Amino acid sequence: MIRRWSVQEEYEAIAPEIEAAVKEVFSSGRLILGPHVASFEEKFSRYCGSAFGVGVSSGTDAIFLALKSLGIGPGDEVVTVSYTAVATISAIRLAGATPVFVDIDEETYGMEVSQVESACTTRTKALLPVHLYGQAVDLDPLLNLARSRGLAVIEDCAHSHGCTYRGKRTGTWGTIGAFSFYPTKVLGAYGDAGICVTDSEELDQRLRQLRQYGMTDGRLGRMEGYNTRMDEVQAAILEVKLRTLDEMIARRRQIAKRYDEALGGLLGIPAVKPYSSHSYYLYVVRHPDRDAIIAKLRERGIEVDVHFGTPIHRMEAFQFLGYREGSLPVTERVAKEVFSLPMHPFLKEEAVEGVVTALKEILS
Ligand SMILES: *Cc1c(COP(=O)(O)O)cnc(C)c1O
């Protein structure tokens, strides 16, 4: 069995460190917003190159709070993509706002930034690019458009820990960067967690208030808020894992390089643009016979998955948004042909070769 994710393998490799961190928190009696949340916020925001970081309970909540902190809600539109995890859209809906979709770029599957301007209306308040699979969206045109129209930019960085756009980390270009630490992500907790990073002290303060019942200077009732805090125990685990994040990304890149070399002539491999690095949260390939190939890989004990097989605008739950089949042609075409190969830093050499050999056999 060749796994697509590393949750078990990782734990086998670093169990003593994880258990020591958990034990220390449990015996300290500080379970909510203690020293580890504060120091992880400081370390992760420094890692990104942002002035501030606010730890929250998930990536979904990071996007939700980012929108709330900017006063975005019912009646407001947020321009984003349909080709994303449903969480991106859940967060926009949780804030009460309306997602407006643009299509994706046929090469990178990221947001087609040239369509964003014409998707903007007088109700548009924010642009929400998703740095898909670990590669940055082309941010310069978006930032220029946002500046000229007075819009916020919220970066969905759930896939892009460590990824840089023009040499500077994703999450630090827009108004707020929203990260997920869901266990399988490039940096994952042992449960749910997320963070908002920003350079604005005012937004940092507002995010801190919103994540804890709206509490302002220790007082309740001046502002409406929520409970979307990061757990102390998750912060302690994330601090341990942050130390080796760059090594883990380097290993992902090594695996991607081997896949690229071996598979480039057989199927569509990830295109990496000169403006971005790639953290390879997912290694996504493309072939018109996707479903048959997946079935054969599974027969050989190789775990594969599809990100994303049903774009949001084709999901039953989101029909009320009013997008018909054919309205986002590249999104719909790509969703039928992509699949994700095993990709994680604990994937052994033999496993990588096993995937390569299987695909060569299947596609010959
Ligand atoms: C995982 C993910 C999220 C949200 O993450 P949770 O921590 O699971 O709430 C948001 N956007 C994208 C693109 C994701 O993949």
XYZ file of C-alpha atoms and ligand atoms in Angstrom:
379
model
C 0.000 0.000 0.000
C 1.412 3.379 -1.047
C -0.349 6.167 0.848
C -1.113 9.562 -0.536
C -0.796 11.267 2.866
C 1.847 10.998 5.573
C -0.160 11.328 8.790
C 0.790 7.868 10.146
C 4.339 7.784 8.754
C 5.045 11.204 10.176
C 3.818 10.214 13.612
C 6.017 7.112 13.580
C 8.997 9.333 12.787
C 8.439 12.135 15.307
C 6.227 10.603 18.037
C 8.575 11.385 20.984
C 8.671 15.110 20.147
C 4.914 15.327 19.587
C 4.150 13.458 22.800
C 6.546 15.603 24.834
C 4.858 18.766 23.507
C 1.374 17.434 24.290
C 2.379 16.260 27.774
C 3.898 19.616 28.596
C 0.646 21.410 27.670
C -1.572 18.918 29.524
C 0.443 19.225 32.723
C 0.727 23.023 32.482
C -3.001 23.574 33.002
C -2.947 26.261 30.235
C -5.241 24.788 27.600
C -6.703 27.882 25.911
C -4.702 30.860 24.553
C -1.601 30.083 26.570
C 2.092 30.646 25.802
C 2.255 28.214 22.870
C -0.468 29.954 20.845
C 1.329 33.267 21.383
C 4.751 31.919 20.459
C 3.490 29.940 17.468
C 1.721 33.069 16.174
C 4.980 34.973 16.501
C 7.097 32.248 14.871
C 4.726 31.481 12.004
C 4.134 35.133 11.117
C 7.918 35.680 11.175
C 8.358 32.603 8.958
C 5.948 34.163 6.455
C 7.363 37.656 6.773
C 4.207 39.224 8.243
C 4.041 41.527 11.238
C 1.139 39.741 12.951
C -0.465 36.303 13.227
C -3.745 35.317 14.901
C -4.226 31.600 15.606
C -7.718 30.302 14.918
C -9.598 27.015 14.949
C -9.415 26.071 11.237
C -8.633 27.348 7.777
C -12.336 27.900 7.169
C -12.491 30.117 10.258
C -9.360 31.971 9.160
C -11.111 33.016 5.912
C -14.395 33.703 7.749
C -12.715 35.940 10.359
C -10.652 37.680 7.672
C -13.906 38.642 5.911
C -15.608 39.683 9.186
C -12.604 41.775 10.261
C -12.943 43.709 6.995
C -16.664 44.241 7.571
C -17.653 42.019 4.635
C -21.058 40.358 4.912
C -24.556 40.140 3.426
C -24.967 42.014 0.140
C -21.225 41.979 -0.542
C -19.534 39.998 -3.308
C -16.210 38.207 -3.134
C -14.517 37.251 -6.414
C -12.921 33.809 -6.235
C -12.781 30.459 -8.070
C -15.174 27.540 -8.273
C -12.172 25.238 -8.639
C -11.251 25.015 -4.921
C -12.028 23.121 -1.724
C -15.591 23.677 -0.596
C -14.157 25.263 2.578
C -13.256 28.456 0.668
C -16.890 28.933 -0.267
C -18.267 27.790 3.131
C -16.251 30.583 4.740
C -17.615 33.232 2.347
C -21.166 31.988 2.970
C -20.580 31.872 6.751
C -19.808 35.584 6.567
C -23.072 36.037 4.619
C -21.343 37.256 1.468
C -21.827 35.976 -2.104
C -19.035 34.205 -3.993
C -18.571 35.260 -7.633
C -16.585 32.817 -9.744
C -14.016 33.353 -12.461
C -12.521 30.532 -14.504
C -9.044 29.050 -14.062
C -5.827 29.132 -16.068
C -5.535 26.014 -18.240
C -1.846 25.528 -17.341
C -1.694 26.004 -13.556
C -5.402 25.505 -12.722
C -5.127 28.652 -10.563
C -7.362 31.730 -10.825
C -7.536 33.263 -14.329
C -6.645 36.754 -13.154
C -7.473 38.371 -16.489
C -11.187 37.628 -15.855
C -11.343 39.227 -12.423
C -11.917 42.835 -13.464
C -15.004 42.031 -15.506
C -16.375 39.945 -12.614
C -16.302 42.984 -10.302
C -19.493 44.954 -9.637
C -20.346 47.815 -7.306
C -21.014 45.197 -4.628
C -17.532 43.596 -4.861
C -15.584 44.049 -1.614
C -12.782 41.518 -1.843
C -10.739 39.331 -4.175
C -10.002 35.855 -2.832
C -7.291 34.018 -4.802
C -6.532 30.405 -3.834
C -2.852 29.428 -4.140
C -3.835 26.076 -5.535
C -1.853 22.892 -4.879
C 1.058 24.912 -3.414
C 1.729 27.379 -6.241
C 0.954 31.112 -6.115
C -1.680 32.806 -8.242
C -0.227 35.682 -10.317
C -0.825 38.346 -7.669
C 0.516 41.550 -9.285
C -2.489 42.147 -11.591
C -4.867 41.339 -8.722
C -3.137 43.700 -6.312
C -3.208 46.498 -8.911
C -6.893 45.951 -9.558
C -7.617 45.840 -5.812
C -5.708 49.078 -5.275
C -7.509 50.898 -8.064
C -10.942 49.751 -6.897
C -10.318 49.912 -3.141
C -10.856 46.168 -2.626
C -9.391 43.873 0.014
C -7.345 40.836 -1.045
C -7.648 37.719 1.090
C -5.192 34.983 0.116
C -6.388 31.409 0.672
C -3.057 29.840 1.631
C -4.446 26.459 2.734
C -2.201 24.769 0.129
C 0.721 27.185 0.023
C 2.742 27.147 3.262
C 6.282 28.155 2.374
C 5.432 29.010 -1.232
C 6.804 32.321 -2.499
C 5.481 34.714 -5.130
C 8.324 36.768 -6.658
C 10.544 35.731 -3.748
C 8.175 36.745 -0.923
C 5.892 34.312 0.867
C 2.249 33.867 -0.038
C -0.093 35.268 2.596
C 1.973 38.458 2.919
C 0.914 40.175 -0.323
C -2.770 40.732 0.279
C -4.644 42.366 3.149
C -4.817 39.087 5.103
C -3.380 35.632 4.438
C -5.521 32.719 5.689
C -3.799 29.379 6.373
C -5.186 25.960 7.329
C -3.291 23.481 9.478
C -5.644 20.580 8.713
C -3.580 17.417 9.410
C -2.733 16.620 5.765
C -1.678 20.149 4.780
C 1.976 21.080 4.163
C 2.077 22.171 7.812
C -0.560 20.154 9.677
C -1.752 19.958 13.283
C -3.136 16.857 15.024
C -6.677 18.117 14.620
C -8.093 21.379 13.272
C -6.262 24.706 13.330
C -5.613 27.776 11.174
C -4.076 31.260 11.253
C -4.563 34.720 9.776
C -1.417 36.709 9.008
C -1.416 40.453 8.310
C 0.762 43.557 8.440
C -2.082 45.679 9.817
C -2.068 46.189 13.578
C -5.690 47.299 13.410
C -6.777 44.072 11.657
C -4.658 42.003 14.061
C -6.529 43.542 16.993
C -9.909 43.043 15.351
C -9.144 39.399 14.525
C -8.129 38.768 18.159
C -11.417 40.233 19.350
C -13.510 38.332 16.825
C -11.957 34.944 17.634
C -12.886 35.284 21.319
C -16.537 36.389 21.757
C -15.736 39.931 20.620
C -13.867 40.568 23.865
C -12.312 44.050 23.810
C -9.685 44.942 26.434
C -10.956 42.127 28.641
C -14.564 43.362 28.400
C -17.497 41.684 26.706
C -20.381 43.230 24.833
C -18.806 46.091 22.895
C -18.460 44.021 19.765
C -20.126 40.854 18.494
C -17.740 37.918 18.138
C -17.308 34.155 17.975
C -15.318 31.316 19.470
C -12.757 30.405 16.835
C -9.564 30.077 18.891
C -6.569 27.875 18.140
C -6.097 25.179 20.812
C -2.977 25.441 22.946
C -2.139 21.776 22.361
C -2.298 22.233 18.579
C -0.064 25.307 18.808
C 2.518 23.305 20.786
C 2.512 20.563 18.127
C 2.717 23.118 15.305
C 5.744 24.749 16.975
C 7.535 21.392 16.859
C 6.642 20.826 13.211
C 7.431 24.383 12.074
C 11.119 23.709 12.851
C 11.354 21.192 10.007
C 8.838 22.749 7.599
C 11.464 23.844 5.065
C 13.081 20.386 5.070
C 9.676 18.812 4.501
C 8.977 21.131 1.557
C 12.429 20.363 0.127
C 11.608 16.639 0.219
C 8.270 17.298 -1.526
C 10.167 19.162 -4.253
C 12.604 16.281 -4.654
C 9.740 13.834 -5.156
C 8.066 16.226 -7.606
C 11.295 16.462 -9.602
C 11.456 12.680 -9.933
C 7.784 12.495 -10.971
C 8.354 15.321 -13.486
C 11.308 13.542 -15.114
C 9.645 10.145 -15.257
C 6.088 11.114 -16.164
C 6.414 14.239 -18.300
C 5.961 12.368 -21.584
C 3.051 10.258 -20.349
C 0.573 12.678 -18.838
C 0.095 16.329 -17.975
C 2.465 17.254 -15.120
C 2.297 20.409 -12.955
C 3.365 23.605 -14.754
C 5.471 25.875 -12.544
C 5.430 29.561 -13.434
C 8.532 31.768 -13.149
C 6.762 34.099 -10.673
C 6.140 31.358 -8.127
C 7.820 28.567 -6.240
C 5.830 25.355 -5.612
C 5.373 23.676 -2.222
C 3.658 20.614 -3.766
C 0.871 20.207 -1.235
C -0.584 18.134 -4.067
C 1.089 16.679 -7.134
C -1.729 16.843 -9.643
C -1.498 15.208 -13.067
C -3.911 15.296 -15.997
C -5.084 12.675 -18.494
C -8.337 12.242 -20.457
C -8.593 8.589 -19.257
C -8.377 9.651 -15.632
C -10.982 7.294 -14.191
C -9.546 4.153 -15.825
C -6.003 5.049 -14.709
C -7.157 5.647 -11.124
C -8.887 2.251 -11.035
C -5.692 0.505 -12.210
C -3.505 2.371 -9.710
C -5.864 1.404 -6.881
C -5.713 -2.252 -7.974
C -1.951 -2.012 -7.476
C -2.386 -0.636 -3.941
C -1.549 2.959 -4.841
C -3.745 5.580 -3.206
C -4.851 8.344 -5.540
C -7.509 10.987 -5.229
C -9.120 13.784 -7.228
C -8.748 17.486 -6.354
C -11.205 18.690 -7.455
C -13.676 16.454 -9.284
C -16.785 18.581 -8.775
C -16.298 22.342 -9.013
C -18.353 24.275 -6.472
C -20.739 25.721 -9.083
C -21.694 22.154 -10.151
C -22.463 20.997 -6.591
C -26.109 20.555 -5.706
C -25.738 22.745 -2.604
C -24.592 25.732 -4.659
C -27.099 25.678 -7.512
C -28.735 28.739 -5.959
C -25.722 30.777 -7.082
C -27.055 30.390 -10.617
C -24.090 29.058 -12.609
C -25.075 26.692 -15.404
C -23.048 23.844 -16.812
C -20.655 25.367 -19.344
C -20.373 28.688 -17.527
C -16.768 28.001 -16.429
C -15.468 25.841 -19.289
C -11.808 25.430 -18.244
C -12.802 24.582 -14.661
C -15.269 21.969 -15.885
C -12.819 20.431 -18.362
C -9.942 20.231 -15.880
C -12.179 18.746 -13.147
C -12.839 15.739 -15.400
C -9.162 14.979 -16.102
C -7.015 15.621 -13.014
C -5.885 13.302 -10.237
C -3.439 13.548 -7.345
C -0.509 11.145 -6.920
C 0.985 10.094 -3.577
C 2.928 13.125 -2.305
C 4.246 13.578 1.217
C 7.674 14.071 2.801
C 7.770 10.576 4.297
C 7.204 8.856 0.953
C 10.110 6.434 0.483
C 12.242 6.162 -2.652
C 10.776 2.705 -3.398
C 7.247 4.070 -3.160
C 8.015 6.910 -5.587
C 9.536 4.382 -8.014
C 6.523 2.113 -7.463
C 4.168 4.887 -8.572
C 6.352 5.697 -11.597
C 6.585 2.041 -12.690
C 2.854 1.488 -12.294
C 2.007 4.558 -14.379
C 4.493 3.558 -17.093
C 2.904 0.122 -17.313
C -0.649 1.455 -17.306
C 0.057 4.108 -19.941
C 2.274 2.079 -22.295
C -8.231 22.788 3.515
C -8.692 24.008 2.800
C -9.334 25.088 3.453
C -9.835 25.100 4.848
O -9.311 24.328 5.731
P -9.923 23.731 7.079
O -8.764 23.913 8.009
O -10.206 22.304 6.773
O -11.105 24.497 7.489
C -9.590 26.241 2.713
N -9.256 26.336 1.428
C -8.658 25.334 0.766
C -8.304 25.530 -0.678
C -8.376 24.126 1.415
O -7.810 23.131 0.737
